[in-house]
Amino acid sequence: MLIDTHCHLNDPAFAETLPDVIARAREAGVEACIVPAYDRASLPRTVELHLQYPDFIFPAYGLHPWFVREGIDPDELRNCLARHGAVALGEIGLDFSPECPPPQEQLEPFKLQLDLAAELNIPVLVHCRKAHEHLYKTVAAYKGKLTGVLHSFSGGRDLALRFIELGFHIAFSGSVTRLTAKKYHKTAAGIPLEYILVETDAPSIATHTTLASQVEPRHTVEVACKIAGLRGRTFEEIAQATTDNARRLFNVNKISSAGNDRDRSLQT
């Protein structure tokens, strides 16, 4: 069994096909998906998807750095995290690419959400592009108070190990399956297995075999197979290890599969 630790089944691209996408995922051996919100509009959509598929879609709530100009309503975010099955706070992070909001506009919303995650004792799902050193300095201030995952990690092995020392997991997406992705291959082969997660980031990141727009949670199988080959392990070993890692980080085993809204203590 596998857990896709980051996919956007709340993306409008899946609106008409979601039942089939989930059926294909289950058939491939994917037992659950972590589905993060990313902007204000996706918050209620993610709540609704969790209510529709409470034993398969496990939500995260947060504001992505691309959308920081929408503003964060702390009360709305806190309510989603406390009452709507959250397993993480996300998708949050830093993205210093030229087309994104300026870094100074991203930092305060990011820190606000890190503060909330630390207060509520819930892991964070972190997006990072062109900002790894700034990200490291920011989250290092929370060492011992915060856990989480760097999703679709794009840094090297040494950088990954630095984040692992802070208590973070490293998630690999379809990028690691590409034949030319030598840096990702080295990282996936060279960090401790107990900190590795698999994901698709569907429908955003292509695999070696599949265009980004066609990627679904079932393609976590391809990601896990690639990591198995890189590490000289069997697919079953990687699937079991990454699933155990995800269950432990996101506390998935302790989440009720009840179909109604429920209060959940984030202090345990």
CSV table of C-alpha atoms in Angstrom, one decimal, residues 1-207:
chain,number,residue,atom,x,y,z
A,1,MET,CA,0.0,0.0,0.0
A,2,LEU,CA,1.1,3.6,-0.7
A,3,ILE,CA,0.1,7.1,0.6
A,4,ASP,CA,0.3,10.0,-1.9
A,5,THR,CA,1.4,12.6,0.6
A,6,HIS,CA,0.8,15.6,-1.7
A,7,CYS,CA,-1.8,15.8,-4.5
A,8,HIS,CA,-4.3,18.4,-5.4
A,9,LEU,CA,-7.5,16.4,-5.9
A,10,ASN,CA,-9.1,19.7,-5.1
A,11,ASP,CA,-7.9,21.1,-8.4
A,12,PRO,CA,-10.7,21.9,-10.8
A,13,ALA,CA,-9.0,19.6,-13.3
A,14,PHE,CA,-10.3,16.6,-11.3
A,15,ALA,CA,-13.8,17.9,-10.9
A,16,GLU,CA,-15.4,15.6,-13.5
A,17,THR,CA,-13.2,12.6,-13.0
A,18,LEU,CA,-12.6,12.3,-9.3
A,19,PRO,CA,-14.5,9.0,-8.7
A,20,ASP,CA,-12.6,7.3,-11.5
A,21,VAL,CA,-9.3,8.8,-10.3
A,22,ILE,CA,-9.8,7.5,-6.8
A,23,ALA,CA,-10.9,4.1,-8.1
A,24,ARG,CA,-7.7,3.8,-10.2
A,25,ALA,CA,-5.6,4.9,-7.2
A,26,ARG,CA,-7.2,2.2,-5.0
A,27,GLU,CA,-6.7,-0.4,-7.7
A,28,ALA,CA,-3.0,0.6,-7.9
A,29,GLY,CA,-2.6,0.2,-4.1
A,30,VAL,CA,-2.9,3.8,-3.0
A,31,GLU,CA,-4.7,3.7,0.3
A,32,ALA,CA,-4.9,7.5,1.1
A,33,CYS,CA,-4.0,10.9,-0.2
A,34,ILE,CA,-3.0,14.0,1.6
A,35,VAL,CA,-4.8,16.9,-0.2
A,36,PRO,CA,-3.6,20.4,0.7
A,37,ALA,CA,-5.5,23.6,0.1
A,38,TYR,CA,-3.5,26.4,-1.5
A,39,ASP,CA,-5.7,29.5,-1.7
A,40,ARG,CA,-8.8,30.9,0.0
A,41,ALA,CA,-11.3,29.3,-2.5
A,42,SER,CA,-9.7,25.8,-2.1
A,43,LEU,CA,-10.3,25.8,1.7
A,44,PRO,CA,-14.1,25.0,1.6
A,45,ARG,CA,-13.5,22.8,-1.5
A,46,THR,CA,-11.0,20.7,0.4
A,47,VAL,CA,-13.4,20.4,3.4
A,48,GLU,CA,-16.1,19.1,1.1
A,49,LEU,CA,-13.8,16.5,-0.6
A,50,HIS,CA,-12.8,15.2,2.8
A,51,LEU,CA,-16.5,14.8,3.8
A,52,GLN,CA,-17.2,13.0,0.5
A,53,TYR,CA,-14.2,10.6,0.8
A,54,PRO,CA,-13.3,10.6,4.6
A,55,ASP,CA,-11.4,7.3,4.4
A,56,PHE,CA,-9.3,8.3,1.4
A,57,ILE,CA,-8.8,12.1,1.3
A,58,PHE,CA,-7.0,13.5,4.3
A,59,PRO,CA,-6.9,17.3,4.1
A,60,ALA,CA,-4.4,20.0,4.9
A,61,TYR,CA,-5.2,23.7,5.1
A,62,GLY,CA,-3.0,26.7,4.4
A,63,LEU,CA,-2.1,29.5,2.1
A,64,HIS,CA,0.5,28.9,-0.7
A,65,PRO,CA,3.1,31.6,-1.2
A,66,TRP,CA,1.7,32.3,-4.7
A,67,PHE,CA,-1.5,33.5,-3.2
A,68,VAL,CA,-0.3,35.5,-0.2
A,69,ARG,CA,-1.9,38.7,-1.6
A,70,GLU,CA,-5.3,37.1,-0.9
A,71,GLY,CA,-4.5,37.5,2.8
A,72,ILE,CA,-4.9,35.0,5.6
A,73,ASP,CA,-7.9,34.9,7.9
A,74,PRO,CA,-6.4,33.3,11.0
A,75,ASP,CA,-9.8,32.4,12.5
A,76,GLU,CA,-10.9,30.7,9.3
A,77,LEU,CA,-7.7,28.8,9.0
A,78,ARG,CA,-7.8,27.8,12.7
A,79,ASN,CA,-11.4,26.6,12.3
A,80,CYS,CA,-10.5,24.4,9.3
A,81,LEU,CA,-7.5,22.9,11.2
A,82,ALA,CA,-9.5,22.2,14.3
A,83,ARG,CA,-12.8,21.0,12.9
A,84,HIS,CA,-12.3,19.5,9.5
A,85,GLY,CA,-10.0,16.5,9.7
A,86,ALA,CA,-6.7,18.2,9.1
A,87,VAL,CA,-3.5,16.1,9.2
A,88,ALA,CA,-1.2,19.1,8.3
A,89,LEU,CA,-1.0,22.8,7.8
A,90,GLY,CA,-0.3,23.5,4.1
A,91,GLU,CA,0.5,24.1,1.5
A,92,ILE,CA,2.7,26.9,2.7
A,93,GLY,CA,6.2,28.0,2.0
A,94,LEU,CA,8.5,30.3,0.2
A,95,ASP,CA,8.9,30.8,-3.6
A,96,PHE,CA,11.4,33.4,-4.7
A,97,SER,CA,10.9,32.8,-8.4
A,98,PRO,CA,10.6,36.1,-10.4
A,99,GLU,CA,6.9,35.6,-11.2
A,100,CYS,CA,5.9,35.2,-7.6
A,101,PRO,CA,5.1,37.9,-5.0
A,102,PRO,CA,8.2,39.6,-3.6
A,103,PRO,CA,10.0,37.8,-0.8
A,104,GLN,CA,9.0,40.5,1.8
A,105,GLU,CA,5.3,39.8,1.1
A,106,GLN,CA,5.7,36.0,1.6
A,107,LEU,CA,7.7,36.0,4.9
A,108,GLU,CA,5.1,37.2,7.4
A,109,PRO,CA,2.3,35.0,6.1
A,110,PHE,CA,4.7,32.0,6.2
A,111,LYS,CA,5.8,32.8,9.8
A,112,LEU,CA,2.2,33.3,10.9
A,113,GLN,CA,1.3,29.8,9.6
A,114,LEU,CA,4.4,28.2,11.2
A,115,ASP,CA,3.5,29.8,14.5
A,116,LEU,CA,0.0,28.3,14.2
A,117,ALA,CA,1.3,24.9,13.3
A,118,ALA,CA,3.7,25.0,16.3
A,119,GLU,CA,0.9,26.1,18.6
A,120,LEU,CA,-1.4,23.3,17.4
A,121,ASN,CA,1.3,20.6,17.2
A,122,ILE,CA,0.5,19.8,13.6
A,123,PRO,CA,3.0,19.2,10.8
A,124,VAL,CA,3.5,21.6,7.8
A,125,LEU,CA,3.6,20.9,4.1
A,126,VAL,CA,6.2,23.1,2.7
A,127,HIS,CA,6.7,24.3,-0.9
A,128,CYS,CA,10.1,25.9,-1.7
A,129,ARG,CA,11.7,27.2,-4.9
A,130,LYS,CA,14.8,29.3,-5.1
A,131,ALA,CA,14.6,30.0,-1.4
A,132,HIS,CA,16.1,27.0,0.4
A,133,GLU,CA,18.6,28.9,2.5
A,134,HIS,CA,16.1,31.4,3.6
A,135,LEU,CA,13.6,28.7,4.3
A,136,TYR,CA,16.2,26.8,6.4
A,137,LYS,CA,17.0,29.9,8.5
A,138,THR,CA,13.3,30.5,9.1
A,139,VAL,CA,12.3,27.0,10.1
A,140,ALA,CA,15.5,26.5,12.1
A,141,ALA,CA,14.1,28.9,14.6
A,142,TYR,CA,11.3,26.3,15.3
A,143,LYS,CA,13.6,23.4,15.9
A,144,GLY,CA,12.0,21.0,18.4
A,145,LYS,CA,8.7,22.8,18.0
A,146,LEU,CA,7.7,21.8,14.5
A,147,THR,CA,7.7,18.9,12.1
A,148,GLY,CA,6.7,18.6,8.5
A,149,VAL,CA,7.8,17.7,5.0
A,150,LEU,CA,9.5,19.5,2.1
A,151,HIS,CA,7.3,18.5,-0.7
A,152,SER,CA,8.7,17.6,-4.1
A,153,PHE,CA,12.1,18.4,-2.8
A,154,SER,CA,14.4,20.0,-5.4
A,155,GLY,CA,17.6,20.4,-3.4
A,156,GLY,CA,20.6,18.2,-3.0
A,157,ARG,CA,21.5,15.4,-0.6
A,158,ASP,CA,23.4,17.6,1.9
A,159,LEU,CA,20.6,20.2,2.0
A,160,ALA,CA,18.1,17.4,2.6
A,161,LEU,CA,20.1,16.1,5.5
A,162,ARG,CA,20.2,19.6,7.1
A,163,PHE,CA,16.4,19.7,7.0
A,164,ILE,CA,16.1,16.2,8.4
A,165,GLU,CA,18.2,17.4,11.4
A,166,LEU,CA,15.4,20.0,12.0
A,167,GLY,CA,12.8,17.2,12.1
A,168,PHE,CA,11.5,17.4,8.5
A,169,HIS,CA,10.8,14.6,6.0
A,170,ILE,CA,11.7,14.8,2.4
A,171,ALA,CA,9.0,13.9,-0.3
A,172,PHE,CA,9.9,12.9,-3.8
A,173,SER,CA,7.5,13.4,-6.7
A,174,GLY,CA,7.6,12.3,-10.4
A,175,SER,CA,10.6,14.5,-10.8
A,176,VAL,CA,12.8,11.7,-9.4
A,177,THR,CA,11.6,9.3,-12.1
A,178,ARG,CA,13.2,11.3,-14.9
A,179,LEU,CA,16.3,9.7,-16.4
A,180,THR,CA,18.3,13.0,-16.3
A,181,ALA,CA,17.4,14.0,-12.7
A,182,LYS,CA,20.8,12.9,-11.3
A,183,LYS,CA,20.7,15.3,-8.4
A,184,TYR,CA,17.3,14.0,-7.3
A,185,HIS,CA,18.6,10.4,-7.8
A,186,LYS,CA,21.6,11.1,-5.5
A,187,THR,CA,19.3,12.6,-2.8
A,188,ALA,CA,16.8,9.8,-2.9
A,189,ALA,CA,19.5,7.2,-2.6
A,190,GLY,CA,21.5,9.0,0.0
A,191,ILE,CA,19.2,10.0,2.8
A,192,PRO,CA,17.8,7.9,5.6
A,193,LEU,CA,14.8,5.8,4.5
A,194,GLU,CA,12.8,6.7,7.6
A,195,TYR,CA,12.5,10.3,6.4
A,196,ILE,CA,11.4,9.6,2.8
A,197,LEU,CA,7.8,10.1,1.5
A,198,VAL,CA,6.3,9.7,-1.9
A,199,GLU,CA,3.9,12.0,-3.7
A,200,THR,CA,2.6,13.1,-7.1
A,201,ASP,CA,1.6,16.7,-6.7
A,202,ALA,CA,-1.0,15.8,-9.3
A,203,PRO,CA,-1.8,17.4,-11.7
A,204,SER,CA,1.4,19.5,-11.7
A,205,ILE,CA,4.5,17.4,-12.1
A,206,ALA,CA,5.2,14.9,-14.9
A,207,THR,CA,6.8,11.5,-14.4
